[in-house]
Amino acid sequence: MAITNTTTDYTGRKKDINIFQGLNFPNKSTVTLAFGDISNFCAGIQKLVQRYAITLLTELGSQPDFPDFGSTLLTRLNNTSLNLNIVDVRGIFNLANAKVIRQFRQQQSQSPSNFQDEQLNTATLDGVSVSGGKVGLRIKILSMAGERVEFVLPLPNKT
Amino acid sequence: MSETILDTQLRLEQFISEVDPNVDISPGSAFSEIVVKNSAVLQNPLVNDLSAVSQGDNISKALASEADTYNPAIDGVAANYDLVRGEGSKSTGKIKIKVSTGTNIYIKANSLFLQPVLNLNYVVTSAYTVTRNPNTGDIPLISEGGLFYFVLPVEAENAGPEYQINDQMLLTTSGFTIPNFVEAAAYGNFTTGLAQETDKELISRLHTGLSNKTLLTSASLSAYLRDTYPEFQTLSIVGPNSPEMTRAKQNVFGLTTLGVADVYVRTAKGLETLQLEKTAIFDGTRWYFDIDYNDAPAFYKVLSIVPTGLTVYGTLEFTQEVNYNLAEFENANKIVNTREARFTRYQTARVYFTIDDTPQFQGNVLVTVSLQPYIGEIQDTINTSDQHIVCADYLVKAVIPCFTTVNISLKKKKASTVLPIADIKKDIYNYINSRGFGENVEVSELINICHNYEIKSVVLPIKLTGQIYTPGSTVINISSENALEIPDQPNSGVTKRTSLFIADYATSDANKLTESITITTD
């Protein structure tokens, strides 16, 4: 994931478990979703990206006791009755993304003291990449601090 | 109250925030997904199980619990007292369904009828064929006044007293249709249902459980009757020295003799109704028929008389003369006049009615009466069972009824609020019909009941009225804006030891249904 900006002082930040293993800042690198051999934490824009990705990629309704968490992105993309092209993917992404943004803003309004680079302003789909039989979504996130982060979210294969 | 998973999640988040404020547990974080949510899902049933066990782990906690509990531990305690938890019973009754044509109708088992006001379902338990030429097991389709009707037996979907509905309450089909359907209505009062006994109710019976279930004392008699009739409510024994007792003084000297007791019983929370098919006799000026002691033992009053096969709205005008019959009984109680026999199994009546000159009328009528159930059976049991006390005369009487009416007006918090009027009525019905001997109906308690719901206020004053049907066939009218109280009139047989309050959701009255509990909102 390419990090376009950094904040250097994370004193007092709340930490989350880093599941985007393989970061090689400042170079572009392929990140795998895993816990890895050595656990580490993340904060700041990294944490925001992680939270956004988890929320976007969790299928809405897949957690029976938390039916409102997640988005419809993977559910719709995995609907094999549809023949999708890039335009369709944009529509499906925008619908799911709107829900995630709305949910984040609702939560952020209840915790206004959170650091700005950990608060989501908006997210957009820059493009869809197809490589080696895998599809990835190029997503750009804008935090409340004004930071832009671009990353490619690989879509998991349908089992 | 049980905890939801979201409550458990919130509790865990608060705990983690206090223990380690550096951990980010906001929604979507890895900590939240991996630790908090999974912990909440695992812990929530354990928390609720612990709470339920805690509420029932001893009797005092079960009694203090705000929610109804059904803890197996209390079942174990009750077993030591030779008691078993009542599992409840379903209200049963019949529905009269009118259709416009005489074609055969097939009703599937488990078909549902809905009472739309109370939002309660009633189930047809077997499949039926309805036809004008019935075979064994079929239901006859009968022609009446240009339409056709049939009577279908149903039972309540669930156990509980709230399912007891009254005669002529309208119902609709639910999830199925009847061809050429015109109308469906309750055919007589449904029987009283009974909810599963809660821990509190079971504990309240502990002191009677191991008692000798005989006819010797009030407690043992109550235990004996409750064992045999699960819907049995309460009793009051009037002994030879009580001012209400007249049978003990029926001798030349008017002196009180021992060995005589009147047992006033309430065998069900709500009244039941019976339909009797009678053939009346014309005496030259009016028609009459007799209600025998076995037809409707201890009935309170005739509600309606409708000629069979003719269309009549409401009821024919009638008068009733109450009497009694001891001749058919080998072990009859000592009774010397009609007043002593009133509301007992020995009661009979001759009912006179008039009808406009109608050549087709041959005297066949359908009579609806209201009564407390099982009075005849209880009297027969007491008189003939091996528990019968030699030289003791126990006369079983249905409690003297005080038919209670209450009109309540409520103000809503918001105009858009939809109040559960049926639930409020049910709570008021349960309160009034659960008043024991010596207890009043308190207006303050009715207000408390209303404030359990989302209302702004109760419009005052609330007027309570009661009509007491005395054994002497007179009516005592009472009313109050504070507390309705049974008056002390032993000369008429009416005291707090002999009379109880009775309320209904709806009672048949002349040409229309009137409700004894009416609730209006602004």
PDB file of C-alpha atoms in Angstrom, chain B residues 121-374:
ATOM      1  CA  ASN B 121     -55.277 -16.723  17.205  1.00  0.00           C
ATOM      2  CA  TYR B 122     -57.468 -19.790  17.566  1.00  0.00           C
ATOM      3  CA  VAL B 123     -56.649 -23.112  15.920  1.00  0.00           C
ATOM      4  CA  VAL B 124     -58.880 -25.722  14.300  1.00  0.00           C
ATOM      5  CA  THR B 125     -57.319 -28.878  15.669  1.00  0.00           C
ATOM      6  CA  SER B 126     -58.790 -31.373  13.180  1.00  0.00           C
ATOM      7  CA  ALA B 127     -59.805 -31.392   9.568  1.00  0.00           C
ATOM      8  CA  TYR B 128     -63.527 -31.109   9.009  1.00  0.00           C
ATOM      9  CA  THR B 129     -65.968 -31.539   6.167  1.00  0.00           C
ATOM     10  CA  VAL B 130     -68.927 -29.192   6.411  1.00  0.00           C
ATOM     11  CA  THR B 131     -71.943 -30.396   4.461  1.00  0.00           C
ATOM     12  CA  ARG B 132     -75.707 -30.320   4.379  1.00  0.00           C
ATOM     13  CA  ASN B 133     -75.726 -34.124   4.412  1.00  0.00           C
ATOM     14  CA  PRO B 134     -73.258 -34.950   7.172  1.00  0.00           C
ATOM     15  CA  ASN B 135     -71.863 -38.384   7.885  1.00  0.00           C
ATOM     16  CA  THR B 136     -70.322 -39.355  11.200  1.00  0.00           C
ATOM     17  CA  GLY B 137     -67.595 -36.846  12.020  1.00  0.00           C
ATOM     18  CA  ASP B 138     -68.831 -34.238   9.535  1.00  0.00           C
ATOM     19  CA  ILE B 139     -70.113 -30.872  10.641  1.00  0.00           C
ATOM     20  CA  PRO B 140     -73.667 -30.049   9.569  1.00  0.00           C
ATOM     21  CA  LEU B 141     -74.267 -26.977   7.424  1.00  0.00           C
ATOM     22  CA  ILE B 142     -77.556 -25.497   8.588  1.00  0.00           C
ATOM     23  CA  SER B 143     -79.854 -23.153   6.731  1.00  0.00           C
ATOM     24  CA  GLU B 144     -80.908 -20.066   8.662  1.00  0.00           C
ATOM     25  CA  GLY B 145     -82.656 -16.942   7.426  1.00  0.00           C
ATOM     26  CA  GLY B 146     -81.441 -17.075   3.846  1.00  0.00           C
ATOM     27  CA  LEU B 147     -77.859 -17.894   4.859  1.00  0.00           C
ATOM     28  CA  PHE B 148     -76.119 -21.024   6.078  1.00  0.00           C
ATOM     29  CA  TYR B 149     -74.023 -21.575   9.183  1.00  0.00           C
ATOM     30  CA  PHE B 150     -71.875 -24.201  10.836  1.00  0.00           C
ATOM     31  CA  VAL B 151     -70.242 -24.408  14.248  1.00  0.00           C
ATOM     32  CA  LEU B 152     -66.534 -25.207  14.404  1.00  0.00           C
ATOM     33  CA  PRO B 153     -64.683 -26.244  17.581  1.00  0.00           C
ATOM     34  CA  VAL B 154     -61.368 -24.413  18.098  1.00  0.00           C
ATOM     35  CA  GLU B 155     -58.770 -24.006  20.781  1.00  0.00           C
ATOM     36  CA  ALA B 156     -56.464 -21.123  21.647  1.00  0.00           C
ATOM     37  CA  GLU B 157     -53.089 -21.038  19.944  1.00  0.00           C
ATOM     38  CA  ASN B 158     -51.332 -20.781  23.309  1.00  0.00           C
ATOM     39  CA  ALA B 159     -52.161 -21.369  26.963  1.00  0.00           C
ATOM     40  CA  GLY B 160     -53.283 -18.424  29.027  1.00  0.00           C
ATOM     41  CA  PRO B 161     -56.405 -16.729  30.427  1.00  0.00           C
ATOM     42  CA  GLU B 162     -56.255 -13.862  27.929  1.00  0.00           C
ATOM     43  CA  TYR B 163     -57.586 -16.196  25.231  1.00  0.00           C
ATOM     44  CA  GLN B 164     -60.997 -16.437  26.832  1.00  0.00           C
ATOM     45  CA  ILE B 165     -63.281 -14.487  24.514  1.00  0.00           C
ATOM     46  CA  ASN B 166     -66.957 -13.867  24.873  1.00  0.00           C
ATOM     47  CA  ASP B 167     -70.021 -14.878  22.961  1.00  0.00           C
ATOM     48  CA  GLN B 168     -70.468 -13.128  19.580  1.00  0.00           C
ATOM     49  CA  MET B 169     -66.991 -11.604  19.465  1.00  0.00           C
ATOM     50  CA  LEU B 170     -66.153 -11.398  15.778  1.00  0.00           C
ATOM     51  CA  LEU B 171     -63.245 -13.297  14.274  1.00  0.00           C
ATOM     52  CA  THR B 172     -61.624 -13.431  10.860  1.00  0.00           C
ATOM     53  CA  THR B 173     -59.869 -16.194   8.992  1.00  0.00           C
ATOM     54  CA  SER B 174     -56.089 -15.965   9.034  1.00  0.00           C
ATOM     55  CA  GLY B 175     -54.046 -17.385   6.197  1.00  0.00           C
ATOM     56  CA  PHE B 176     -56.919 -19.202   4.509  1.00  0.00           C
ATOM     57  CA  THR B 177     -60.314 -18.418   3.057  1.00  0.00           C
ATOM     58  CA  ILE B 178     -63.754 -19.955   3.397  1.00  0.00           C
ATOM     59  CA  PRO B 179     -65.804 -19.870   0.201  1.00  0.00           C
ATOM     60  CA  ASN B 180     -68.786 -17.505   0.329  1.00  0.00           C
ATOM     61  CA  PHE B 181     -67.737 -16.387   3.824  1.00  0.00           C
ATOM     62  CA  VAL B 182     -70.095 -13.922   5.516  1.00  0.00           C
ATOM     63  CA  GLU B 183     -69.146 -13.749   9.172  1.00  0.00           C
ATOM     64  CA  ALA B 184     -67.473 -15.681  12.008  1.00  0.00           C
ATOM     65  CA  ALA B 185     -68.193 -15.080  15.683  1.00  0.00           C
ATOM     66  CA  ALA B 186     -67.621 -16.818  18.994  1.00  0.00           C
ATOM     67  CA  TYR B 187     -70.490 -19.207  19.737  1.00  0.00           C
ATOM     68  CA  GLY B 188     -70.770 -18.836  23.487  1.00  0.00           C
ATOM     69  CA  ASN B 189     -68.049 -17.801  25.918  1.00  0.00           C
ATOM     70  CA  PHE B 190     -64.813 -19.689  25.531  1.00  0.00           C
ATOM     71  CA  THR B 191     -63.507 -21.648  28.501  1.00  0.00           C
ATOM     72  CA  THR B 192     -60.935 -20.070  30.778  1.00  0.00           C
ATOM     73  CA  GLY B 193     -57.376 -20.710  29.740  1.00  0.00           C
ATOM     74  CA  LEU B 194     -54.534 -20.895  32.176  1.00  0.00           C
ATOM     75  CA  ALA B 195     -50.964 -19.709  31.752  1.00  0.00           C
ATOM     76  CA  GLN B 196     -48.060 -21.868  32.849  1.00  0.00           C
ATOM     77  CA  GLU B 197     -47.593 -21.420  36.581  1.00  0.00           C
ATOM     78  CA  THR B 198     -44.717 -19.054  37.353  1.00  0.00           C
ATOM     79  CA  ASP B 199     -42.228 -19.602  40.166  1.00  0.00           C
ATOM     80  CA  LYS B 200     -44.057 -17.037  42.310  1.00  0.00           C
ATOM     81  CA  GLU B 201     -47.401 -18.756  41.846  1.00  0.00           C
ATOM     82  CA  LEU B 202     -45.905 -22.169  42.546  1.00  0.00           C
ATOM     83  CA  ILE B 203     -44.172 -20.928  45.686  1.00  0.00           C
ATOM     84  CA  SER B 204     -47.437 -19.434  46.933  1.00  0.00           C
ATOM     85  CA  ARG B 205     -48.882 -22.963  46.897  1.00  0.00           C
ATOM     86  CA  LEU B 206     -46.083 -24.487  48.923  1.00  0.00           C
ATOM     87  CA  HIS B 207     -47.883 -24.152  52.224  1.00  0.00           C
ATOM     88  CA  THR B 208     -50.860 -26.113  50.896  1.00  0.00           C
ATOM     89  CA  GLY B 209     -48.867 -28.763  49.122  1.00  0.00           C
ATOM     90  CA  LEU B 210     -48.195 -31.074  51.996  1.00  0.00           C
ATOM     91  CA  SER B 211     -51.428 -30.320  53.753  1.00  0.00           C
ATOM     92  CA  ASN B 212     -53.879 -33.100  54.135  1.00  0.00           C
ATOM     93  CA  LYS B 213     -56.111 -32.569  51.111  1.00  0.00           C
ATOM     94  CA  THR B 214     -59.398 -33.170  52.827  1.00  0.00           C
ATOM     95  CA  LEU B 215     -62.583 -31.234  53.361  1.00  0.00           C
ATOM     96  CA  LEU B 216     -61.767 -30.390  56.965  1.00  0.00           C
ATOM     97  CA  THR B 217     -60.333 -26.887  56.688  1.00  0.00           C
ATOM     98  CA  SER B 218     -60.423 -23.999  54.273  1.00  0.00           C
ATOM     99  CA  ALA B 219     -56.775 -24.554  53.271  1.00  0.00           C
ATOM    100  CA  SER B 220     -57.145 -28.289  52.783  1.00  0.00           C
ATOM    101  CA  LEU B 221     -60.384 -27.884  50.856  1.00  0.00           C
ATOM    102  CA  SER B 222     -58.703 -25.300  48.649  1.00  0.00           C
ATOM    103  CA  ALA B 223     -55.764 -27.647  48.051  1.00  0.00           C
ATOM    104  CA  TYR B 224     -58.172 -30.519  47.292  1.00  0.00           C
ATOM    105  CA  LEU B 225     -60.127 -28.473  44.743  1.00  0.00           C
ATOM    106  CA  ARG B 226     -57.043 -26.950  43.139  1.00  0.00           C
ATOM    107  CA  ASP B 227     -55.591 -30.407  42.589  1.00  0.00           C
ATOM    108  CA  THR B 228     -58.752 -31.520  40.828  1.00  0.00           C
ATOM    109  CA  TYR B 229     -59.619 -28.294  38.970  1.00  0.00           C
ATOM    110  CA  PRO B 230     -56.417 -26.453  37.908  1.00  0.00           C
ATOM    111  CA  GLU B 231     -58.329 -23.278  37.003  1.00  0.00           C
ATOM    112  CA  PHE B 232     -59.808 -23.094  40.496  1.00  0.00           C
ATOM    113  CA  GLN B 233     -59.313 -19.605  41.921  1.00  0.00           C
ATOM    114  CA  THR B 234     -60.459 -19.184  45.528  1.00  0.00           C
ATOM    115  CA  LEU B 235     -63.070 -20.109  48.109  1.00  0.00           C
ATOM    116  CA  SER B 236     -64.687 -18.714  51.213  1.00  0.00           C
ATOM    117  CA  ILE B 237     -66.423 -20.828  53.845  1.00  0.00           C
ATOM    118  CA  VAL B 238     -69.385 -19.366  55.718  1.00  0.00           C
ATOM    119  CA  GLY B 239     -69.959 -21.319  58.879  1.00  0.00           C
ATOM    120  CA  PRO B 240     -73.001 -21.809  61.099  1.00  0.00           C
ATOM    121  CA  ASN B 241     -72.359 -18.726  63.208  1.00  0.00           C
ATOM    122  CA  SER B 242     -71.828 -16.332  60.312  1.00  0.00           C
ATOM    123  CA  PRO B 243     -74.570 -13.711  59.779  1.00  0.00           C
ATOM    124  CA  GLU B 244     -74.919 -14.775  56.128  1.00  0.00           C
ATOM    125  CA  MET B 245     -75.756 -18.344  57.120  1.00  0.00           C
ATOM    126  CA  THR B 246     -79.481 -19.152  57.169  1.00  0.00           C
ATOM    127  CA  ARG B 247     -79.476 -22.912  56.668  1.00  0.00           C
ATOM    128  CA  ALA B 248     -78.064 -23.537  60.154  1.00  0.00           C
ATOM    129  CA  LYS B 249     -81.054 -21.775  61.707  1.00  0.00           C
ATOM    130  CA  GLN B 250     -83.754 -23.641  59.819  1.00  0.00           C
ATOM    131  CA  ASN B 251     -85.434 -25.219  62.842  1.00  0.00           C
ATOM    132  CA  VAL B 252     -88.472 -24.499  64.993  1.00  0.00           C
ATOM    133  CA  PHE B 253     -86.459 -22.517  67.526  1.00  0.00           C
ATOM    134  CA  GLY B 254     -84.343 -20.596  65.006  1.00  0.00           C
ATOM    135  CA  LEU B 255     -81.256 -21.692  66.917  1.00  0.00           C
ATOM    136  CA  THR B 256     -77.953 -22.222  65.181  1.00  0.00           C
ATOM    137  CA  THR B 257     -76.985 -25.834  64.713  1.00  0.00           C
ATOM    138  CA  LEU B 258     -73.521 -27.033  63.845  1.00  0.00           C
ATOM    139  CA  GLY B 259     -72.359 -29.149  60.919  1.00  0.00           C
ATOM    140  CA  VAL B 260     -73.541 -26.774  58.204  1.00  0.00           C
ATOM    141  CA  ALA B 261     -71.311 -24.667  55.960  1.00  0.00           C
ATOM    142  CA  ASP B 262     -71.749 -22.745  52.705  1.00  0.00           C
ATOM    143  CA  VAL B 263     -68.675 -22.906  50.477  1.00  0.00           C
ATOM    144  CA  TYR B 264     -68.530 -19.969  48.058  1.00  0.00           C
ATOM    145  CA  VAL B 265     -66.185 -20.797  45.191  1.00  0.00           C
ATOM    146  CA  ARG B 266     -64.720 -19.067  42.176  1.00  0.00           C
ATOM    147  CA  THR B 267     -63.823 -21.874  39.806  1.00  0.00           C
ATOM    148  CA  ALA B 268     -62.493 -19.806  36.912  1.00  0.00           C
ATOM    149  CA  LYS B 269     -61.257 -16.287  36.357  1.00  0.00           C
ATOM    150  CA  GLY B 270     -63.859 -15.474  33.729  1.00  0.00           C
ATOM    151  CA  LEU B 271     -67.420 -16.641  33.256  1.00  0.00           C
ATOM    152  CA  GLU B 272     -68.309 -19.348  30.762  1.00  0.00           C
ATOM    153  CA  THR B 273     -71.476 -19.602  28.725  1.00  0.00           C
ATOM    154  CA  LEU B 274     -73.573 -22.553  27.738  1.00  0.00           C
ATOM    155  CA  GLN B 275     -75.924 -22.891  24.792  1.00  0.00           C
ATOM    156  CA  LEU B 276     -79.036 -24.949  25.586  1.00  0.00           C
ATOM    157  CA  GLU B 277     -81.499 -26.166  22.962  1.00  0.00           C
ATOM    158  CA  LYS B 278     -84.946 -26.010  24.452  1.00  0.00           C
ATOM    159  CA  THR B 279     -88.472 -26.661  23.230  1.00  0.00           C
ATOM    160  CA  ALA B 280     -90.795 -24.110  24.782  1.00  0.00           C
ATOM    161  CA  ILE B 281     -94.449 -24.671  25.644  1.00  0.00           C
ATOM    162  CA  PHE B 282     -97.197 -22.148  24.994  1.00  0.00           C
ATOM    163  CA  ASP B 283     -99.487 -21.671  27.977  1.00  0.00           C
ATOM    164  CA  GLY B 284    -102.081 -19.563  26.214  1.00  0.00           C
ATOM    165  CA  THR B 285    -100.461 -16.188  26.812  1.00  0.00           C
ATOM    166  CA  ARG B 286     -96.744 -16.766  26.627  1.00  0.00           C
ATOM    167  CA  TRP B 287     -94.084 -19.375  25.944  1.00  0.00           C
ATOM    168  CA  TYR B 288     -91.946 -20.990  28.636  1.00  0.00           C
ATOM    169  CA  PHE B 289     -89.280 -23.628  29.128  1.00  0.00           C
ATOM    170  CA  ASP B 290     -87.480 -25.051  32.154  1.00  0.00           C
ATOM    171  CA  ILE B 291     -83.780 -25.070  32.919  1.00  0.00           C
ATOM    172  CA  ASP B 292     -83.113 -28.230  34.877  1.00  0.00           C
ATOM    173  CA  TYR B 293     -80.503 -28.581  37.638  1.00  0.00           C
ATOM    174  CA  ASN B 294     -78.322 -30.589  35.248  1.00  0.00           C
ATOM    175  CA  ASP B 295     -78.664 -28.243  32.271  1.00  0.00           C
ATOM    176  CA  ALA B 296     -76.577 -25.418  33.710  1.00  0.00           C
ATOM    177  CA  PRO B 297     -75.776 -25.964  37.385  1.00  0.00           C
ATOM    178  CA  ALA B 298     -75.640 -22.746  39.414  1.00  0.00           C
ATOM    179  CA  PHE B 299     -76.021 -20.516  36.342  1.00  0.00           C
ATOM    180  CA  TYR B 300     -76.013 -16.763  36.986  1.00  0.00           C
ATOM    181  CA  LYS B 301     -78.419 -15.500  34.382  1.00  0.00           C
ATOM    182  CA  VAL B 302     -79.977 -16.126  31.024  1.00  0.00           C
ATOM    183  CA  LEU B 303     -78.182 -13.954  28.494  1.00  0.00           C
ATOM    184  CA  SER B 304     -80.282 -14.491  25.400  1.00  0.00           C
ATOM    185  CA  ILE B 305     -83.092 -16.509  23.854  1.00  0.00           C
ATOM    186  CA  VAL B 306     -83.053 -16.903  20.095  1.00  0.00           C
ATOM    187  CA  PRO B 307     -85.635 -18.911  18.155  1.00  0.00           C
ATOM    188  CA  THR B 308     -84.018 -21.695  16.162  1.00  0.00           C
ATOM    189  CA  GLY B 309     -84.275 -21.288  12.420  1.00  0.00           C
ATOM    190  CA  LEU B 310     -85.515 -17.708  12.487  1.00  0.00           C
ATOM    191  CA  THR B 311     -83.507 -14.532  12.066  1.00  0.00           C
ATOM    192  CA  VAL B 312     -83.738 -12.480  15.242  1.00  0.00           C
ATOM    193  CA  TYR B 313     -81.322  -9.760  16.172  1.00  0.00           C
ATOM    194  CA  GLY B 314     -80.409  -9.728  19.859  1.00  0.00           C
ATOM    195  CA  THR B 315     -82.735 -11.694  22.092  1.00  0.00           C
ATOM    196  CA  LEU B 316     -86.417 -12.251  22.738  1.00  0.00           C
ATOM    197  CA  GLU B 317     -87.757 -10.521  25.820  1.00  0.00           C
ATOM    198  CA  PHE B 318     -87.874 -12.895  28.769  1.00  0.00           C
ATOM    199  CA  THR B 319     -88.335 -13.211  32.516  1.00  0.00           C
ATOM    200  CA  GLN B 320     -87.018 -15.973  34.723  1.00  0.00           C
ATOM    201  CA  GLU B 321     -88.344 -17.538  37.917  1.00  0.00           C
ATOM    202  CA  VAL B 322     -85.714 -19.387  39.896  1.00  0.00           C
ATOM    203  CA  ASN B 323     -86.533 -22.480  41.906  1.00  0.00           C
ATOM    204  CA  TYR B 324     -84.768 -25.605  43.097  1.00  0.00           C
ATOM    205  CA  ASN B 325     -85.034 -29.395  43.006  1.00  0.00           C
ATOM    206  CA  LEU B 326     -83.754 -31.771  45.677  1.00  0.00           C
ATOM    207  CA  ALA B 327     -85.915 -34.769  44.818  1.00  0.00           C
ATOM    208  CA  GLU B 328     -83.496 -36.382  42.405  1.00  0.00           C
ATOM    209  CA  PHE B 329     -80.598 -36.435  44.868  1.00  0.00           C
ATOM    210  CA  GLU B 330     -79.834 -39.152  47.357  1.00  0.00           C
ATOM    211  CA  ASN B 331     -77.438 -37.037  49.441  1.00  0.00           C
ATOM    212  CA  ALA B 332     -78.926 -33.599  48.928  1.00  0.00           C
ATOM    213  CA  ASN B 333     -77.874 -30.745  51.188  1.00  0.00           C
ATOM    214  CA  LYS B 334     -80.342 -29.177  53.583  1.00  0.00           C
ATOM    215  CA  ILE B 335     -82.129 -26.420  51.654  1.00  0.00           C
ATOM    216  CA  VAL B 336     -85.569 -25.060  52.461  1.00  0.00           C
ATOM    217  CA  ASN B 337     -86.083 -22.147  50.089  1.00  0.00           C
ATOM    218  CA  THR B 338     -85.089 -20.756  46.706  1.00  0.00           C
ATOM    219  CA  ARG B 339     -82.720 -18.169  48.133  1.00  0.00           C
ATOM    220  CA  GLU B 340     -80.615 -20.895  49.808  1.00  0.00           C
ATOM    221  CA  ALA B 341     -80.552 -22.847  46.545  1.00  0.00           C
ATOM    222  CA  ARG B 342     -79.562 -19.890  44.365  1.00  0.00           C
ATOM    223  CA  PHE B 343     -76.225 -20.344  42.577  1.00  0.00           C
ATOM    224  CA  THR B 344     -76.027 -24.002  43.714  1.00  0.00           C
ATOM    225  CA  ARG B 345     -76.254 -27.203  41.737  1.00  0.00           C
ATOM    226  CA  TYR B 346     -79.885 -27.625  42.858  1.00  0.00           C
ATOM    227  CA  GLN B 347     -81.024 -24.428  41.163  1.00  0.00           C
ATOM    228  CA  THR B 348     -83.667 -24.659  38.470  1.00  0.00           C
ATOM    229  CA  ALA B 349     -85.550 -21.987  36.579  1.00  0.00           C
ATOM    230  CA  ARG B 350     -88.613 -21.470  34.460  1.00  0.00           C
ATOM    231  CA  VAL B 351     -88.083 -18.880  31.744  1.00  0.00           C
ATOM    232  CA  TYR B 352     -91.007 -17.074  30.115  1.00  0.00           C
ATOM    233  CA  PHE B 353     -90.717 -15.222  26.836  1.00  0.00           C
ATOM    234  CA  THR B 354     -92.904 -13.679  24.201  1.00  0.00           C
ATOM    235  CA  ILE B 355     -92.555 -13.662  20.470  1.00  0.00           C
ATOM    236  CA  ASP B 356     -94.477 -11.829  17.785  1.00  0.00           C
ATOM    237  CA  ASP B 357     -97.055 -13.934  16.043  1.00  0.00           C
ATOM    238  CA  THR B 358     -94.869 -16.085  13.812  1.00  0.00           C
ATOM    239  CA  PRO B 359     -96.549 -19.152  12.307  1.00  0.00           C
ATOM    240  CA  GLN B 360     -93.218 -20.877  11.653  1.00  0.00           C
ATOM    241  CA  PHE B 361     -92.214 -20.772  15.320  1.00  0.00           C
ATOM    242  CA  GLN B 362     -92.722 -24.170  16.902  1.00  0.00           C
ATOM    243  CA  GLY B 363     -91.148 -23.423  20.276  1.00  0.00           C
ATOM    244  CA  ASN B 364     -87.551 -24.386  19.490  1.00  0.00           C
ATOM    245  CA  VAL B 365     -85.118 -21.892  20.979  1.00  0.00           C
ATOM    246  CA  LEU B 366     -81.410 -21.577  21.666  1.00  0.00           C
ATOM    247  CA  VAL B 367     -80.753 -20.300  25.184  1.00  0.00           C
ATOM    248  CA  THR B 368     -77.435 -18.823  26.330  1.00  0.00           C
ATOM    249  CA  VAL B 369     -76.657 -18.731  30.034  1.00  0.00           C
ATOM    250  CA  SER B 370     -73.598 -17.569  31.972  1.00  0.00           C
ATOM    251  CA  LEU B 371     -72.126 -19.557  34.819  1.00  0.00           C
ATOM    252  CA  GLN B 372     -69.077 -20.549  36.821  1.00  0.00           C
ATOM    253  CA  PRO B 373     -67.958 -24.010  35.621  1.00  0.00           C
ATOM    254  CA  TYR B 374     -67.774 -27.213  37.704  1.00  0.00           C
TER     255      TYR B 374
END
